[in-house]
Tab-separated table of C-alpha atoms in Angstrom:
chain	number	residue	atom	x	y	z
A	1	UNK	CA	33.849	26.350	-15.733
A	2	UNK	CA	33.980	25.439	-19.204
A	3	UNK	CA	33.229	29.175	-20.336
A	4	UNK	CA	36.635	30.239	-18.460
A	5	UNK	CA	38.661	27.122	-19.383
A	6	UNK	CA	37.619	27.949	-23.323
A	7	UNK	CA	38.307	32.100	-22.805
A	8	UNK	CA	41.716	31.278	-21.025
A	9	UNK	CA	42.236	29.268	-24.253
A	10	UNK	CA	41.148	31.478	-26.788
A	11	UNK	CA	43.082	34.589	-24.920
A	12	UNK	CA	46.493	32.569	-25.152
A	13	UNK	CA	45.898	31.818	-28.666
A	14	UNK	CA	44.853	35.146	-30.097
A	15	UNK	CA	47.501	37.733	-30.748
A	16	UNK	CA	49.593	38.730	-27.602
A	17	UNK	CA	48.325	36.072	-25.700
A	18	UNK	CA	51.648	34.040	-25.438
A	19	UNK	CA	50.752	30.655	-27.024
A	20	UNK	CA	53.730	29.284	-28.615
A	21	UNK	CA	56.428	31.370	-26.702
A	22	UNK	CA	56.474	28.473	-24.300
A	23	UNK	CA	56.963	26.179	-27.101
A	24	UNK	CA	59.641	28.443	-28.913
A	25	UNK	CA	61.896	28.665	-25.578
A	26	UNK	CA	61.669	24.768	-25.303
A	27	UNK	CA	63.172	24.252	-29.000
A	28	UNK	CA	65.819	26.815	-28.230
A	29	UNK	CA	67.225	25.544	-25.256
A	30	UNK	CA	67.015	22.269	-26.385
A	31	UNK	CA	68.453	23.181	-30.000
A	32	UNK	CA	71.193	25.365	-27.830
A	33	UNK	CA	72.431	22.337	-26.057
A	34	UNK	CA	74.401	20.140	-28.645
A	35	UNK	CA	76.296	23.657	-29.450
A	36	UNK	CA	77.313	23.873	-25.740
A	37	UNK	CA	78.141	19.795	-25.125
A	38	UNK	CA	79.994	19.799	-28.462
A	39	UNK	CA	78.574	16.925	-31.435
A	40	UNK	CA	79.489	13.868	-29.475
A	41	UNK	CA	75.973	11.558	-30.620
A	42	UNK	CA	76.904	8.896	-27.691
A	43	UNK	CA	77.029	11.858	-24.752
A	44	UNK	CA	74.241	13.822	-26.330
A	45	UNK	CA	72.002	10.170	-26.147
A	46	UNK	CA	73.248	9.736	-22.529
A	47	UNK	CA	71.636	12.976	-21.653
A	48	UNK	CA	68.998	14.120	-23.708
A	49	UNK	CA	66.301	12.762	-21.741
A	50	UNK	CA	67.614	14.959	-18.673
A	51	UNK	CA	67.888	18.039	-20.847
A	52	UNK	CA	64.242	17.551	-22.679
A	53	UNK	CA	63.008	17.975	-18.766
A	54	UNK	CA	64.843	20.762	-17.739
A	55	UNK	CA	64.090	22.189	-21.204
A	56	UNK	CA	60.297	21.414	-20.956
A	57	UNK	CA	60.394	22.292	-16.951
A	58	UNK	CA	61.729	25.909	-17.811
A	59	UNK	CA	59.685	26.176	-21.168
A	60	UNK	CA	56.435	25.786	-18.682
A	61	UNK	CA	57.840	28.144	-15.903
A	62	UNK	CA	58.448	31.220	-18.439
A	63	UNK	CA	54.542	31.558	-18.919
A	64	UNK	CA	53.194	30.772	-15.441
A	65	UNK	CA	53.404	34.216	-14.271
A	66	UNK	CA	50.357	35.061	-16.883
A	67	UNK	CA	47.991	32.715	-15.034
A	68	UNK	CA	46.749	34.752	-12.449
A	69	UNK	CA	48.539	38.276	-13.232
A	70	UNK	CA	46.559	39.671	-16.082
A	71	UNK	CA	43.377	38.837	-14.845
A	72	UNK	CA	44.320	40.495	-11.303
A	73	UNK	CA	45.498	43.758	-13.512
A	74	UNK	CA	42.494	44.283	-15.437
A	75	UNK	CA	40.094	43.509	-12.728
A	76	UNK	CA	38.860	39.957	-13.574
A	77	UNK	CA	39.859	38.450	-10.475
A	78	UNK	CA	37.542	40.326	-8.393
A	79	UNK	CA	34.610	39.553	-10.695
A	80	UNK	CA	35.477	36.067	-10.761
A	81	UNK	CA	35.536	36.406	-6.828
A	82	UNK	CA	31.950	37.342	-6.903
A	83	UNK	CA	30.780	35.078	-9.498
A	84	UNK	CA	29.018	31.956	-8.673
A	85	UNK	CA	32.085	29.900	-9.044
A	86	UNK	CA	34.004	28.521	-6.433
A	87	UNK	CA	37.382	30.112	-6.026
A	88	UNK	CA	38.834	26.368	-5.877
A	89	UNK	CA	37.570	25.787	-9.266
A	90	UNK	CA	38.580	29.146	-10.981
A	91	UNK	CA	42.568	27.875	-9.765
A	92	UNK	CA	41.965	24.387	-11.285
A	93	UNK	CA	40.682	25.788	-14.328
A	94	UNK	CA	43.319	27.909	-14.640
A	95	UNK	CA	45.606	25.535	-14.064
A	96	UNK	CA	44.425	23.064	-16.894
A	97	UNK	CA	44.241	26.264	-19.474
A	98	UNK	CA	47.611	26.727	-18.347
A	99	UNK	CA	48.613	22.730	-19.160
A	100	UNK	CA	46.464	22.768	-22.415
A	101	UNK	CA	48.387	26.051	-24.416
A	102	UNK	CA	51.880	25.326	-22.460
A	103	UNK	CA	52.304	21.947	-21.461
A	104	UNK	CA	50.851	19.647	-23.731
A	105	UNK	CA	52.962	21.138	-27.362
A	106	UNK	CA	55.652	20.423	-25.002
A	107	UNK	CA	54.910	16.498	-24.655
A	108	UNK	CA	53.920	17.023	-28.202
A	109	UNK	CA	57.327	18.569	-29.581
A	110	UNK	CA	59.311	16.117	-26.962
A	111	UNK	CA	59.651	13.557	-29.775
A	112	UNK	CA	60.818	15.843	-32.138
A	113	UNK	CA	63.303	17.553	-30.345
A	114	UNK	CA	64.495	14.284	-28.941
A	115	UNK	CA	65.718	13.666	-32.902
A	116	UNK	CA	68.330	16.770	-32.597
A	117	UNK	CA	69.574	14.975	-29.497
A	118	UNK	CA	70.002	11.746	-30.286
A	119	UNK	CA	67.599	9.983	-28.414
A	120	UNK	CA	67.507	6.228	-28.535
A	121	UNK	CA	64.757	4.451	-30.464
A	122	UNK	CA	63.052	3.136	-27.328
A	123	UNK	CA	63.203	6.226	-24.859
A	124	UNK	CA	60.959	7.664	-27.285
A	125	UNK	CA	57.474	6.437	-25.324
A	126	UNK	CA	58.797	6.744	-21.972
A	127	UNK	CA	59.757	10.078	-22.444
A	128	UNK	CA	56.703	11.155	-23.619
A	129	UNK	CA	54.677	9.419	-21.380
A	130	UNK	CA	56.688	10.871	-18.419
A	131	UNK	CA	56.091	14.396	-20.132
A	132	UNK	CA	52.675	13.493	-19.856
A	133	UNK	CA	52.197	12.539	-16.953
A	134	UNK	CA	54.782	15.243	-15.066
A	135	UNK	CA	53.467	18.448	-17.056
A	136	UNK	CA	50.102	18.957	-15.240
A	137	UNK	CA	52.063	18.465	-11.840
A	138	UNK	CA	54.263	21.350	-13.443
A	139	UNK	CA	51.165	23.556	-14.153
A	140	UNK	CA	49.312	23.082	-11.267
A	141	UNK	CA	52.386	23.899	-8.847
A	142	UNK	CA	53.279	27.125	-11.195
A	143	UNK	CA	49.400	27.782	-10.683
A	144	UNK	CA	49.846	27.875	-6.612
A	145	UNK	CA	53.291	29.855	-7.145
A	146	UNK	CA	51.328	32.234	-9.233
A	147	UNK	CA	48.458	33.075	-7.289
A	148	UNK	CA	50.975	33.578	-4.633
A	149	UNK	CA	52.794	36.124	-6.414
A	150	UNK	CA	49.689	37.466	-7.993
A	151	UNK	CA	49.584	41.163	-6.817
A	152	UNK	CA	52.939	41.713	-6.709
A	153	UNK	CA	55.309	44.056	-9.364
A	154	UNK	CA	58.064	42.136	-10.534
A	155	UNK	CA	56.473	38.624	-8.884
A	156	UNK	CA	58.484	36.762	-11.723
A	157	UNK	CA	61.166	36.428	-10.330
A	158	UNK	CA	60.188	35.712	-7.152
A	159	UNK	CA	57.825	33.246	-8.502
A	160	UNK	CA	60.660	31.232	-10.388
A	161	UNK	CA	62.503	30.785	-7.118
A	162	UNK	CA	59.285	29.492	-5.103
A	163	UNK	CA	58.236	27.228	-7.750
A	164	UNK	CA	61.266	25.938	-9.128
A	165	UNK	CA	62.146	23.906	-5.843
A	166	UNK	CA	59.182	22.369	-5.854
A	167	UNK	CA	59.433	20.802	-9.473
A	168	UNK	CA	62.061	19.228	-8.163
A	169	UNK	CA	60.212	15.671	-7.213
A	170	UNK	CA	58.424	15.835	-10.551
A	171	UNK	CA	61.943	16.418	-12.000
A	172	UNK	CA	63.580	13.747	-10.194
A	173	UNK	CA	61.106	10.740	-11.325
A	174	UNK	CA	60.279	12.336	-14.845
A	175	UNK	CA	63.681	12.408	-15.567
A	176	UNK	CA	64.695	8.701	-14.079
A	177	UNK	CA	61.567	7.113	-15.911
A	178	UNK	CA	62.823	8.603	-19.078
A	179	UNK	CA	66.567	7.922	-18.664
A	180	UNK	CA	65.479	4.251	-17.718
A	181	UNK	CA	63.510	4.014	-20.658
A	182	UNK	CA	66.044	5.413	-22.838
A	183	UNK	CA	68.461	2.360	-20.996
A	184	UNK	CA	65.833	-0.587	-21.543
A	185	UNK	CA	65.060	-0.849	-17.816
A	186	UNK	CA	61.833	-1.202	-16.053
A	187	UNK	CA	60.103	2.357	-15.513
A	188	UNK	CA	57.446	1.239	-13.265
A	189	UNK	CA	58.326	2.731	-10.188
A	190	UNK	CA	59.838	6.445	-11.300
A	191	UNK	CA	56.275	6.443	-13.320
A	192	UNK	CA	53.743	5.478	-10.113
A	193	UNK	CA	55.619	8.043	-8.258
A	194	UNK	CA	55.546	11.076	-10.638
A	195	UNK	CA	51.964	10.022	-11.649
A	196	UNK	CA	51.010	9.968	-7.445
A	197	UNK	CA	52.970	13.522	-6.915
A	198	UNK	CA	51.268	14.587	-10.631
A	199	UNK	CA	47.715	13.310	-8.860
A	200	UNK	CA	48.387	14.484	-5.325
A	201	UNK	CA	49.259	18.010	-6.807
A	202	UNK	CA	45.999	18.095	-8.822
A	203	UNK	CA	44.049	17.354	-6.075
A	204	UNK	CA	45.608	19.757	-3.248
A	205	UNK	CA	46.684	22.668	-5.037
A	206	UNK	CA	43.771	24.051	-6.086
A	207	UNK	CA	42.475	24.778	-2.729
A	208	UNK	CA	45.957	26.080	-1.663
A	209	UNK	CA	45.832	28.518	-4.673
A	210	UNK	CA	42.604	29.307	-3.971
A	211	UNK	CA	43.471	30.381	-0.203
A	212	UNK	CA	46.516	32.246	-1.495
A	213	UNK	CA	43.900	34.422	-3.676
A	214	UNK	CA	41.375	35.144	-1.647
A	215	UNK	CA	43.693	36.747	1.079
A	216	UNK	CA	45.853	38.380	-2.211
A	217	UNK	CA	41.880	39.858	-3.082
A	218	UNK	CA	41.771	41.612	0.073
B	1	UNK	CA	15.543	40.637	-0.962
B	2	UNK	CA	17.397	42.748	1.275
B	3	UNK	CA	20.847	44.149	2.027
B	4	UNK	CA	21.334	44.797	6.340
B	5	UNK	CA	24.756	46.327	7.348
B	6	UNK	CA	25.220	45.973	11.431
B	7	UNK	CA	27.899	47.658	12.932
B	8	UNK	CA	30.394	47.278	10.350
B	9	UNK	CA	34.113	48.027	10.463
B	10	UNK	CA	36.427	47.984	7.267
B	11	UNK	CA	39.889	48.335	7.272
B	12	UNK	CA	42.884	48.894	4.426
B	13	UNK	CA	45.923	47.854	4.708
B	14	UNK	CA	46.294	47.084	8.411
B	15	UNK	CA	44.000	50.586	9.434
B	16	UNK	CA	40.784	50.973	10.174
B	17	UNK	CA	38.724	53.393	8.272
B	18	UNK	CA	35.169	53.364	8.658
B	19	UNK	CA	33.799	52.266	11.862
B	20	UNK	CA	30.293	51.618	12.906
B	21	UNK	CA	27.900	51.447	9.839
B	22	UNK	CA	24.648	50.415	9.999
B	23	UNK	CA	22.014	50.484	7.263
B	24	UNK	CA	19.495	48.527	5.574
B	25	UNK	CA	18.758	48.927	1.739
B	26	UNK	CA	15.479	47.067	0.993
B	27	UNK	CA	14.505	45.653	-2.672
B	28	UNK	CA	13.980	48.485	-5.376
B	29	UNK	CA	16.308	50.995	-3.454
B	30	UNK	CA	19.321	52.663	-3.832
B	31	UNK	CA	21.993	53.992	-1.620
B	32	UNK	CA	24.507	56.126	-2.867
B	33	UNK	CA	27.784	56.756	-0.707
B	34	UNK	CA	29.437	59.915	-0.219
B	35	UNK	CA	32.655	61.073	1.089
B	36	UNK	CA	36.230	62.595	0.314
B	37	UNK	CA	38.863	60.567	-1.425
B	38	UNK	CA	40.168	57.954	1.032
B	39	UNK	CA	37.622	57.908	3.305
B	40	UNK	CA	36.893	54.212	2.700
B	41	UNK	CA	33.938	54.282	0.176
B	42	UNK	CA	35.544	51.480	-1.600
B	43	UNK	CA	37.031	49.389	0.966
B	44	UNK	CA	33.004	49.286	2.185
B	45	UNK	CA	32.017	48.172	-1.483
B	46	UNK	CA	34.705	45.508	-1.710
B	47	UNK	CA	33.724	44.333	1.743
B	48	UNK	CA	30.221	44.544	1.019
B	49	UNK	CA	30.495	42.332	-2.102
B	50	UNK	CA	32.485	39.821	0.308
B	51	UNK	CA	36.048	40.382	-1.405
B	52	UNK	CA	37.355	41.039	1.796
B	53	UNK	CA	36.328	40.049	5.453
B	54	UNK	CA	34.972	42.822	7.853
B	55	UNK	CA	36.416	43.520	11.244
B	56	UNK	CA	33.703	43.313	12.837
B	57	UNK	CA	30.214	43.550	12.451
B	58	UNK	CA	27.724	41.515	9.656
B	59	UNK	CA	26.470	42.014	6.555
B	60	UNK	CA	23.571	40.111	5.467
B	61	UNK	CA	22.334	39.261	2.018
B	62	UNK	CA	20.765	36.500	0.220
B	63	UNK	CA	23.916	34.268	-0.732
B	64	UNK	CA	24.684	34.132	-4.262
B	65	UNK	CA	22.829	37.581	-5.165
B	66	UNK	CA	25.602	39.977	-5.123
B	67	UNK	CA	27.921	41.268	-8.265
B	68	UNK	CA	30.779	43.944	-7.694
B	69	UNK	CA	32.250	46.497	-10.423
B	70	UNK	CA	34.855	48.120	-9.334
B	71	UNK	CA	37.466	50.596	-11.149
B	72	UNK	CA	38.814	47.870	-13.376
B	73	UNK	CA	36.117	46.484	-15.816
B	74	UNK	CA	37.495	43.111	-16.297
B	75	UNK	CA	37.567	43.310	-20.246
B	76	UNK	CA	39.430	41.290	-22.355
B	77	UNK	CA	41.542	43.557	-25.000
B	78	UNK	CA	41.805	40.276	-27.520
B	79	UNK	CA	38.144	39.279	-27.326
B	80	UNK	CA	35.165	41.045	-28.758
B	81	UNK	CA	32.722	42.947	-27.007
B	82	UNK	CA	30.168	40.062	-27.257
B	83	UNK	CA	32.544	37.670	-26.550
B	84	UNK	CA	33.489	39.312	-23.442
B	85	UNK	CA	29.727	39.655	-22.645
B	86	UNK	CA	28.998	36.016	-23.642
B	87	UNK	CA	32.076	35.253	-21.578
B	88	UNK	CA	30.371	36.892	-17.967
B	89	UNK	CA	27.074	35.197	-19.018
B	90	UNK	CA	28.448	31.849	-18.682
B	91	UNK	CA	30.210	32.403	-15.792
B	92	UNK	CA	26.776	33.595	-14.170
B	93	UNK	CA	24.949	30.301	-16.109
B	94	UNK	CA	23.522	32.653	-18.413
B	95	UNK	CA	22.994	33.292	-22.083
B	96	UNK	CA	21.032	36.251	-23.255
B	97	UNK	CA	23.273	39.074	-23.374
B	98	UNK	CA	21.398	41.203	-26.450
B	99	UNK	CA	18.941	43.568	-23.653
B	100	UNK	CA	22.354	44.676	-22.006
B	101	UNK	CA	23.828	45.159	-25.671
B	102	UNK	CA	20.910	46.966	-26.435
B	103	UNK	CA	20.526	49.250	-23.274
B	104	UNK	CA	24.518	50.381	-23.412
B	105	UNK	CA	24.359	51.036	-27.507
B	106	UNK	CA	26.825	48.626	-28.081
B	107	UNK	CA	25.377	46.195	-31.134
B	108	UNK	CA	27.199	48.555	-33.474
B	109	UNK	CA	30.373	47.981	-31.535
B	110	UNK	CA	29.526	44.015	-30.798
B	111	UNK	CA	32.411	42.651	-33.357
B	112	UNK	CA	35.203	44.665	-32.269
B	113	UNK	CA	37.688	43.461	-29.959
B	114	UNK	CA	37.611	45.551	-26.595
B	115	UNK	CA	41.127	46.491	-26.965
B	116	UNK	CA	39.908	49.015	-29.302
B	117	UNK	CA	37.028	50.576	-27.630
B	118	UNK	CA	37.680	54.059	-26.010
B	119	UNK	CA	37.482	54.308	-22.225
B	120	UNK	CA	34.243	55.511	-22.535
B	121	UNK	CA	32.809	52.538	-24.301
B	122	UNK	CA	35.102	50.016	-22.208
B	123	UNK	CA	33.065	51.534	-19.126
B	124	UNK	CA	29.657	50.825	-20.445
B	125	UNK	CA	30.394	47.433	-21.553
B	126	UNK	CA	31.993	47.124	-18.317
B	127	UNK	CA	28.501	47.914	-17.215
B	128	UNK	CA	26.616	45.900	-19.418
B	129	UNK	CA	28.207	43.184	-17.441
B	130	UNK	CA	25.493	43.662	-14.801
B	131	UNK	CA	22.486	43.159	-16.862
B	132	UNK	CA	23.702	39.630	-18.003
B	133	UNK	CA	24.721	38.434	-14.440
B	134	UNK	CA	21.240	38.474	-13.375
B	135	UNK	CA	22.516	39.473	-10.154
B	136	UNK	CA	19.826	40.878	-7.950
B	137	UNK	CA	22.293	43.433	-5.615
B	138	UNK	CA	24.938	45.867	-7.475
B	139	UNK	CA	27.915	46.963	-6.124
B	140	UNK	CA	28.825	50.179	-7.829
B	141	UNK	CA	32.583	51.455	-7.585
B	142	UNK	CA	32.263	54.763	-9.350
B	143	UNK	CA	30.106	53.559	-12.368
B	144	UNK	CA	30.249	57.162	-14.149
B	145	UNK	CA	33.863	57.203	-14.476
B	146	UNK	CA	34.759	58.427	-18.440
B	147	UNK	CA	30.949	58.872	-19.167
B	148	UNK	CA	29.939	61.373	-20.758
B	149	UNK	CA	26.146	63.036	-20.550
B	150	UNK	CA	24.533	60.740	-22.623
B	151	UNK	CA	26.246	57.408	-21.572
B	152	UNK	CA	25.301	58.984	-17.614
B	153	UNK	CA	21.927	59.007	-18.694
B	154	UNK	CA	21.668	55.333	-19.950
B	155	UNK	CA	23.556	54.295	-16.871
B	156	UNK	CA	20.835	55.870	-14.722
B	157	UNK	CA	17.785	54.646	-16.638
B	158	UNK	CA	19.264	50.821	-16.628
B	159	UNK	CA	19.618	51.791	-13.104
B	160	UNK	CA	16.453	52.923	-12.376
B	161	UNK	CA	14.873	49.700	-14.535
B	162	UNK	CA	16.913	47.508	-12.258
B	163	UNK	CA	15.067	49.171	-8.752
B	164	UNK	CA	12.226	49.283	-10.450
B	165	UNK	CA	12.406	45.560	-11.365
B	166	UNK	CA	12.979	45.105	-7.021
B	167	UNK	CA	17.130	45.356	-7.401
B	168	UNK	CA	19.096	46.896	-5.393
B	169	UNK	CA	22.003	49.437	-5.935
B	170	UNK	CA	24.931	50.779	-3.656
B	171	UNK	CA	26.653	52.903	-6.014
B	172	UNK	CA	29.632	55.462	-4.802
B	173	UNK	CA	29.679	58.070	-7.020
B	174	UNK	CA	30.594	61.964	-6.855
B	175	UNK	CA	28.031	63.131	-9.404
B	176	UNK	CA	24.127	63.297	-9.270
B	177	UNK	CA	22.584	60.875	-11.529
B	178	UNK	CA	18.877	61.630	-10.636
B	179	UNK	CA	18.053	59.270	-8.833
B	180	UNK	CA	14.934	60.119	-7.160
B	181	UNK	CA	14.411	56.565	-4.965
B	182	UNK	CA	17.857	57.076	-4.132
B	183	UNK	CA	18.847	57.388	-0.436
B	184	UNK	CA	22.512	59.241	0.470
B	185	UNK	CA	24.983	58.530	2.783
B	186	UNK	CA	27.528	60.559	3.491
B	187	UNK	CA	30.386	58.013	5.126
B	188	UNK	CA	32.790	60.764	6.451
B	189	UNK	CA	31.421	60.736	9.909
B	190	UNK	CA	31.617	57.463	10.178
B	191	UNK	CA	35.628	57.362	10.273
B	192	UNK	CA	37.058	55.220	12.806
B	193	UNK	CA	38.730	57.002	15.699
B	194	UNK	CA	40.966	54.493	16.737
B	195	UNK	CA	42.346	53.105	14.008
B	196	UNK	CA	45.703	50.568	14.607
B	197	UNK	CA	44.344	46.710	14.438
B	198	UNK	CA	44.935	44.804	17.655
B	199	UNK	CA	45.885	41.804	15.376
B	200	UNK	CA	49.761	41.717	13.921
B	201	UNK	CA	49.006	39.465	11.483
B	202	UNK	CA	46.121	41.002	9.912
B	203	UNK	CA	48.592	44.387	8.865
B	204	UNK	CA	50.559	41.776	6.226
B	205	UNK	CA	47.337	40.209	4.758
């Protein structure tokens, strides 16, 4: 397990492997947005920690149809099939590389980002623990919507409109922990609720994904 | 250490297209499958190595013995032959990969990423994958494909050391490696008369 969760690594960060594109569509819609609202500071704070989710929700969708596809293209799948490890543990895995070179310089750039948008002082931690806590939900539900897709041309597509619906719970409570943190409220509740659906995901999906690609095998 | 097929049915995509195999292939044997394109040579393999369910009929094996190649080799263009090698090892709770190095003529070649091998050499390091599994059965989808003489002739002796060693090989392959121990079946009678599934569902899957 750790031999695939360190290749899956090493592949996205060698050349061609799409580490950093994630990362570089998260700055530019973020950076896009105060050209679009117009350089009002007080409506840019209102909403920043709404568009840092949607930014960092998209940023993680653009790469999810890698997970699965190039290792169904150039065979690895099948050998993986065969191999001693469970097919449960191969989508888990793949999920967490996923999280690790996609999802995690997102929490990580959050902060930064947040500058450019005016963030209030203390929505800084909620935001990025919301990121934290939302972005493996986000990777393990792309994970299921890409071993769905996996053996399809053009899946993309079709993979953005199965998974995007449901990010929407993750959405909803990310988003309303970090706008109540950014408004000095108590984030208690938005945060047990995205970290249960964040949990609930981790511990579900995998086998759902795993399903998904043994039938897709056939 | 032995592969029994009863009364096996395979089918592609909804239609069934072998019907009523049986065979045994004992330890240190080979059997090497015959028949025109299409006639279902690698929808057996796939279903042999458990990839996909039969529609009836069993195969038996030891569990955990089995390891497939089929016409993809499942290399890595941005890592290096070794690590690609090193890669399957762990997978398979394995570390010695320098014998299947050795046996394929790939230590000169160990540093370079696989991206940049020629098909030729992508096929025997698709091979060397075998020797590091420590798999006991081999599944063989066309092994020989972009060989030439010489890299046909290491295939068959690693082969060959593999039987000898009490492994076991079902290889489907068009040309003759040699293979003396080697048992042929010729699959084309074997096509399945009727061949619509009863089961909707299954045509989609």
């Amino acid at each position: 397990m750790k031999a695939l969760l360190l290749r899956d690594i090493r592949l996205a960060v060698r050349a061609g492997g799409g580490f950093g594109l994630g990362l570089a569509f998260f700055l530019i819609v973020v950076v896009l947005v105060p050209f679009g609202v117009g350089p009002q500071s007080e409506l840019l704070s209102r909403i920043a920690a709404g568009i840092l989710w949607i930014g960092a929700l998209l940023a993680c969708l653009v790469s999810l149809d890698r997970i699965f596809a190039l290792d169904w293209e150039d065979g690895s799948l099948d050998l993986l099939a065969t191999a001693p490890l469970p097919m449960e543990a191969v989508a888990a895995i793949k999920g967490l590389a996923h999280w690790v070179t996609t999802g995690l310089p997102l929490v990580l750039a959050a902060p930064v980002l947040g500058v450019l948008l005016s963030l209030p002082a203390q929505g800084y931690g909620p935001l990025v623990l919301s990121l934290l806590l939302g972005t493996p939900g986000l990777s393990m539900i792309g994970a299921f919507g890409a071993a769905l897709t996996v053996g399809l041309r053009r899946g993309g597509l079709l993979l953005s409109l199965l998974v995007l619906p449901l990010y929407v719970p993750t959405l909803i409570f990310g988003a309303e922990m970090a706008r109540r943190g950014v408004d000095g409220q108590d984030y208690t509740t938005p945060m047990l609720m995205l970290a249960g659906i964040t949990c609930g995901t981790i511990a579900l999906l995998p086998f759902a994904s795993a399903a998904v690609l043994r039938v897709n095998l056939r | 250490m032995r592969l029994t097929v009863r009364d096996l049915c395979v089918a592609r995509g909804g239609v069934r297209v072998l019907d009523g195999l049986s065979f045994a292939v004992a330890a240190g044997e080979a059997l090497v499958l015959r028949g025109p394109n299409g006639a279902g040579k690698t929808t057996l393999l796939r279903t042999l190595a458990g990839l996909q369910p039969p529609v009836s009929g069993t195969v038996d094996y030891p569990a955990d013995s089995v390891v497939y190649a089929g016409h993809a080799d499942g290399i890595k263009p941005a890592l290096s032959v070794v690590e690609n090698l090193s890669f399957w090892a762990q997978v398979f709770g394995r570390k010695e990969i320098s014998h299947a190095l050795a046996a394929y003529e790939l230590e000169s070649l160990a540093d370079r990423p696989a991206g940049f091998l020629s098909a030729g050499q992508k096929r025997r390091l698709g091979l060397a994958r075998l020797l590091v599994t420590g798999r006991a059965i081999w599944i063989l989808d066309e092994p020989t494909v972009s060989l030439d003489a010489r890299a046909v002739a290491m295939f068959a002796a690693v082969v060959r050391a593999h039987l000898a060693e009490g492994g076991i090989a079902v290889l489907a392959t068009h040309i003759d490696l040699g293979l003396d121990e080697a048992t042929v079946l010729d699959v084309a009678p074997f096509r399945a008369v009727r061949q619509e599934l009863d089961d909707f569902d299954e045509a989609f899957l």
